């Protein structure tokens, strides 16, 4: 899986308005009603990560989930990160799909 150029990443991000690119990764923050809803989304995302064999750097504070996606193997962003970002969007904001 090859590292995408900054230009390619910015073009792809036009379809993913919740995400931004900096520090060789794409980042998003999602806020939920409460901790239960947040952790429930995290569990669903975790299954998707296992299915894709691609895993986020993430932190959770009460009802907020902060996610960074990059491909460690290439020290940058690849198609794998976009595939996972789209799966996360579908889980977190299904009405937007
Ligand atoms: N997740 C992420 N985000 N980047 C990787 O390079 C990566 C991963 N590599 N999950 C995978 C697992 C690799 O370690 C296994 C062996 O395929």
PDB file of C-alpha atoms in Angstrom, residues 33 39 49 53 58 60 65 81 94:
ATOM      1  CA  UNK A  33     -24.859  12.180  23.800  1.00  0.00           C
ATOM      2  CA  UNK A  39     -18.257   3.498  23.711  1.00  0.00           C
ATOM      3  CA  UNK A  49     -10.812  -2.428  12.316  1.00  0.00           C
ATOM      4  CA  UNK A  53      -6.772  -5.336   9.789  1.00  0.00           C
ATOM      5  CA  UNK A  58      -7.763   7.063  19.355  1.00  0.00           C
ATOM      6  CA  UNK A  60     -11.974   8.787  24.489  1.00  0.00           C
ATOM      7  CA  UNK A  65     -13.922  10.251  20.603  1.00  0.00           C
ATOM      8  CA  UNK A  81      -6.864   4.925   6.124  1.00  0.00           C
ATOM      9  CA  UNK A  94     -25.123   6.784   8.974  1.00  0.00           C
TER      10      UNK A  94
END
